[in-house]
Each structure stands twice: as structure tokens, then as C-alpha cells.
Amino acid sequence: MRVREILLTGATGFLGAELLARLLTGPGDRRVTCVLRGSSDEAIAARGVDALSAALRRAPYASELRRITWTRGDLERAGLGMNPDQLSSLALRIGEIFHCAASTKFDLSLGEAERINVHGTREVLALARRAAASGEFRRLHHVSTAFAAGRRRGRVLAGELPPDRARHFRNTYERTKARAERLLRAQREVPVTIYRPSIIVGDSRDGVTRSWNVLYYPMRLIASRRLPIAPSGGSALLDCVPIDFVADAILALAGRDDTTGATLHLVAGRDAATVPWMIQEIAAGLARSGDPLPPVIPRTVGPARWWIVQQGYRLFGGARARAVATRFAQYAPYTRIDARFDDARERQLLAISRVRLTPPATFVPRIIDYALAANFGRATPRPEPAGDAAWSAAG
Ligand SMILES: NC(=O)c1ccc[n+]([C@@H]2O[C@H](COP(=O)([O-])OP(=O)(O)OC[C@H]3O[C@@H](n4cnc5c(N)ncnc54)[C@H](OP(=O)(O)O)[C@@H]3O)[C@@H](O)[C@H]2O)c1
């Protein structure tokens, strides 16, 4: 019997491309159908190959490309925007789905975030149902986030979901990722595994990343001496994990039958970094980079004082300072986290597959060095340090 194909969503994204690279270079020679949105088949294939090349760090071999089908589809549209024949043929071909596509923006309206993160998941589930109805569908692997647990404090177990009310979440991203989990858990026809990474950063071996949001924005402000004061509160836990760990862990756990039906943390857990430690590491990275000026180490203030500082920038700062204040406000809630994500079971399972998290003390300096050398993904060289330590510019 022919082994069914894998369907992957989000293959142009940070995590999806890493999964695709591993599916092609790992054991077996399964075919992968990548659903991507775009104006033409040529356009999606070009974007897919670019992302795959970045993840492989070389051009893909012809033998690898032959195993990929680039298929046009938009997760926000009914039936993925495909015609009924296409959908039927897909449902008969696929035996497993890795669903990575999402919007990771923190500032979307609830409706916008819902369209991709919830409706998109509903469409993927509908396809999985049709595939499962034909009897040979193994599992839907859904990538969620540890922050689907919302504003929980203390020890957080991977299955925890707060009630669906805005006050339990920091933003619409968390809330809609939680809604997507809820809809997957409410059904029984499709076997599902949910993976909950914390903040994903560059590769543990050399810091390389294609994604410059979340942690990298505050890092860039500090590196350019434009954040003289930073918020920090509670235990200020900053749980981040390298992209190679997340991709390796998902594939290792996906290969085990006993993870069916489970929700799994992919986190630093007891080894999580903290905001003050990260600030010191950025200063150390600047020194290593040969920066001639001493770093401006932000003074950390609690939430109440931070609110006053922000109002000051909003009311009395220039246009760019206001823009920075507005953008930074999205990340500020992540500087006062008291949640310690529990990963005891995941560590045990991953140890069997020899997938281990590199300690943050080892990988964080690497991601900082890479970010500084790459000027945070910007084409231009890193700007000259600001003369004063004002939160002045650089949106
Ligand atoms: N990055 C993190 O720190 C982090 C942490 C925890 C969990 N996660 C989760 O990990 C998963 C992957 O995140 P990521 O960082 O790889 O995100 P990403 O780099 O922003 O990639 C998102 C992917 O989703 C695709 N997509 C978005 N809307 C789509 C639509 N309407 N139809 C089809 N495809 C669509 C994008 O395609 P286009 O190229 O066309 O935009 C892209 O391939 C997400 O589920 C996210 O919630 C991420």
C-alpha cells in the first residue's frame, strides 16, 4: 500500500520551513504537499523554495524538490479557497497534517486574528476529517503556543486553557490560539497532537534566524541604546527556545503513538531566562561585538512606573518615540511573566529520541551575536549609537 503524503501549512514561515527541511532530509522518502497562498503556482513555488533554501542553508536538491507539491490555498477562505475536486483529491492523498500557518502578530483585531488562527484551523480540521473518513489518516499535528494559557501564573501544565474572556489573555494572538485548541479538543473524529512552543528564537548552534519579531525588537532597542528604561515585573521569566529544538522536538514527538491526543510544551521550563539576565547578556554581546561605546543597560522598573514612563514618551516624545512606545507596548506584558511552563513529561519523551534543549546560557549569546552581526535583519549597518540615552528613534 502506498504511504500517504504529509500536508504542511505555513511552509514559508519560520517554523514551517524548518519542518519541511527536516521532513525532506530525515528518514523515509515521503511526499509533502505544502499549501501556500499566492497569486500563481510559480509565485508560491518560488517563495517556498526560498524559505526551504534558507532552512537547509543550501539550494534544495532536485530529488528533494520532486517530493514536494506546492499547492495554492488560503486558509482564511472556505475550503481553503480550493475547488471541490482539488479538495477531494487532497483528502484521499494525505495521511498526516502539520499545521503551522498562523498570524503571530499581537496587535490584530480579534476578527482578523480569528480569521487565520481559528477559522484557518477549522478549515484544516475539515480537510483532516475528510481524510480520516477514508480510513488512512494518522494524525493532525497542530502548532499552538505556550501562551495559549494566557495570564496564568505559577506552574502551568501543557493542557491548561483559561476561559475565553479577553481579560485572561495578553492579546488576540493568545486568545485565538486558545480558541483553535478548544475547537480541536472538542472533536473526536480526528486524532490530534498539540505542540506548545514558548518564544521561538534563532538556531541554538549559531543563532541564525529569519524571523525578527517578538524578542528581537526589544533586543534591537537595547542594542541601539534607545531603551534607557525597561519594564520588568514579578519573576520576569522569559521562556524562549531555539528553532532547531522546536522543529526537532515536534518531529520526534510526532513519531510516537503515545503522544496522540496530548498537548505538549516545547519550552525552557525550569531553565527559562529572565528579563534582567537577558539585558545583561545583550550588554555582553555588544562588548563582544567590539562596539566602542559602553552599552546603555536599561534600568528596570515595575509595571506602575513603566506606565508613567510610557505616558511620558507618548505625550512629550517626538513622532518616532511615540511609534516606538506604541510598538513596544505589545511586548511589555511579556516582561512580567510569573508562569513556569511544566515540561517534565516532554523532557522524558524527548530524551528517548535524544532531543535536548541547549541551555539558554549557551544559546542566548549565540542568538545575540548573530542578531548584532546581521543588524537584526536590516539591510543597513547598525546605526551609530545615539549620543544621549534617549528613547529617541528607530521604529
Ligand atoms: N514564532 C514564535 O515565536 C512562535 C512561538 C510559539 C508558537 N508559534 C507558532 O508556531 C507556528 C509557526 O509560527 P512562525 O513563527 O513560523 O510564523 P510565521 O513565520 O509568521 O509564518 C506564518 C506562516 O503562516 C502562513 N499563513 C498566514 N496566513 C495564511 C493564510 N491565510 N493562508 C495560508 N497560509 C497562511 C504564512 O504564509 P505567508 O508566507 O503567505 O505569509 C507563513 O507561511 C504558528 O502556529 C505560531 O502560532 C510561534
Coordinates of N, CA and C and ligand atoms in Angstrom, one line a residue, residues 10-16 35-37 47 73-76 100-102 104 116 143-145 173 177 197-200 214, ligand 1:
G10 N 2.0 26.7 6.2 CA 3.0 27.7 6.8 C 4.4 27.4 6.4
A11 N 4.6 26.7 5.2 CA 6.0 26.3 4.8 C 6.9 27.5 4.5
T12 N 6.3 28.7 4.2 CA 7.1 29.8 4.0 C 7.5 30.5 5.3
G13 N 6.9 30.1 6.4 CA 7.2 30.7 7.7 C 8.5 30.2 8.4
F14 N 8.8 30.8 9.5 CA 10.0 30.5 10.3 C 10.0 29.0 10.7
L15 N 9.0 28.5 11.3 CA 9.0 27.1 11.8 C 8.6 26.2 10.6
G16 N 7.7 26.5 9.8 CA 7.2 25.6 8.7 C 8.4 25.2 7.8
V35 N 0.7 23.8 1.4 CA -0.4 24.7 1.0 C 0.1 26.1 1.3
L36 N 0.2 26.9 0.2 CA 0.7 28.3 0.4 C -0.2 29.3 -0.3
R37 N -0.3 30.5 0.2 CA -1.2 31.5 -0.5 C -0.3 32.3 -1.5
R47 N 8.5 31.2 -3.6 CA 8.6 31.6 -2.2 C 8.9 30.4 -1.3
G73 N -3.4 27.7 -1.8 CA -4.6 27.6 -0.9 C -4.5 28.7 0.2
D74 N -5.7 29.3 0.5 CA -5.7 30.3 1.5 C -6.6 29.8 2.7
L75 N -5.9 29.7 3.8 CA -6.6 29.2 5.0 C -7.8 30.0 5.5
E76 N -7.8 31.3 5.1 CA -8.9 32.1 5.5 C -10.1 32.0 4.7
C100 N 1.1 24.6 10.7 CA 1.9 25.7 11.3 C 1.4 27.1 11.0
A101 N 0.6 27.2 9.9 CA 0.2 28.6 9.5 C -0.6 29.3 10.6
A102 N -0.2 30.5 10.7 CA -0.9 31.4 11.7 C -0.5 32.8 11.5
T104 N 1.2 35.5 13.9 CA 1.8 35.7 15.2 C 1.8 37.1 15.7
I116 N -7.5 33.8 10.6 CA -6.4 32.9 10.3 C -6.2 31.8 11.4
V143 N 0.3 23.3 15.7 CA 1.3 24.1 16.4 C 0.6 25.2 17.1
S144 N 0.6 25.2 18.4 CA -0.1 26.3 19.2 C 1.0 27.1 19.8
T145 N 0.8 27.6 21.0 CA 1.8 28.4 21.8 C 1.6 28.1 23.3
Y173 N -3.8 37.3 19.8 CA -3.0 36.2 19.4 C -3.2 35.0 20.4
K177 N -5.3 31.6 19.6 CA -4.6 30.3 19.6 C -5.3 29.4 20.6
P197 N 5.1 25.6 21.8 CA 6.4 26.2 22.0 C 6.2 27.5 22.8
S198 N 7.3 27.9 23.5 CA 7.3 29.3 24.1 C 7.7 30.3 23.0
I199 N 8.6 31.2 23.3 CA 9.0 32.2 22.3 C 10.1 31.5 21.4
I200 N 10.0 31.5 20.1 CA 11.0 30.8 19.3 C 12.0 31.8 18.8
V214 N 9.1 39.6 18.0 CA 9.0 39.2 19.4 C 10.3 39.7 20.2
Ligands
LIG1 N1 7.5 32.5 16.3 C1 7.3 32.2 17.6 O1 7.9 32.8 18.5 C2 6.2 31.2 18.0 C3 6.1 30.8 19.3 C4 5.2 29.8 19.7 C5 4.3 29.3 18.7 N2 4.4 29.7 17.5 C6 3.5 29.1 16.5 O2 4.3 28.4 15.5 C7 3.6 28.5 14.2 C8 4.5 29.0 13.2 O3 4.9 30.3 13.6 P1 6.1 31.1 12.7 O4 6.9 31.9 13.7 O5 6.7 30.1 11.8 O6 5.1 32.1 11.9 P2 5.5 32.9 10.6 O7 7.0 32.9 10.3 O8 4.8 34.2 10.7 O9 4.8 32.1 9.4 C9 3.4 32.0 9.3 C10 3.0 31.2 8.1 O10 1.6 31.1 8.0 C11 1.3 31.3 6.7 N3 -0.1 31.9 6.6 C12 -0.6 33.0 7.3 N4 -1.8 33.3 6.8 C13 -2.1 32.3 5.9 C14 -3.3 32.1 5.1 N5 -4.4 32.9 5.2 N6 -3.2 31.0 4.2 C15 -2.1 30.3 4.1 N7 -1.0 30.5 4.9 C16 -1.0 31.5 5.7 C17 2.3 32.3 6.2 O11 2.3 32.4 4.8 P3 2.8 33.7 4.0 O12 4.2 33.5 3.8 O13 1.9 33.7 2.8 O14 2.5 34.9 4.9 C18 3.5 31.7 6.8 O15 4.0 30.6 6.0 C19 2.4 29.3 14.5 O16 1.2 28.5 14.7 C20 2.6 30.1 15.7 O17 1.5 30.4 16.4 C21 5.4 30.6 17.0

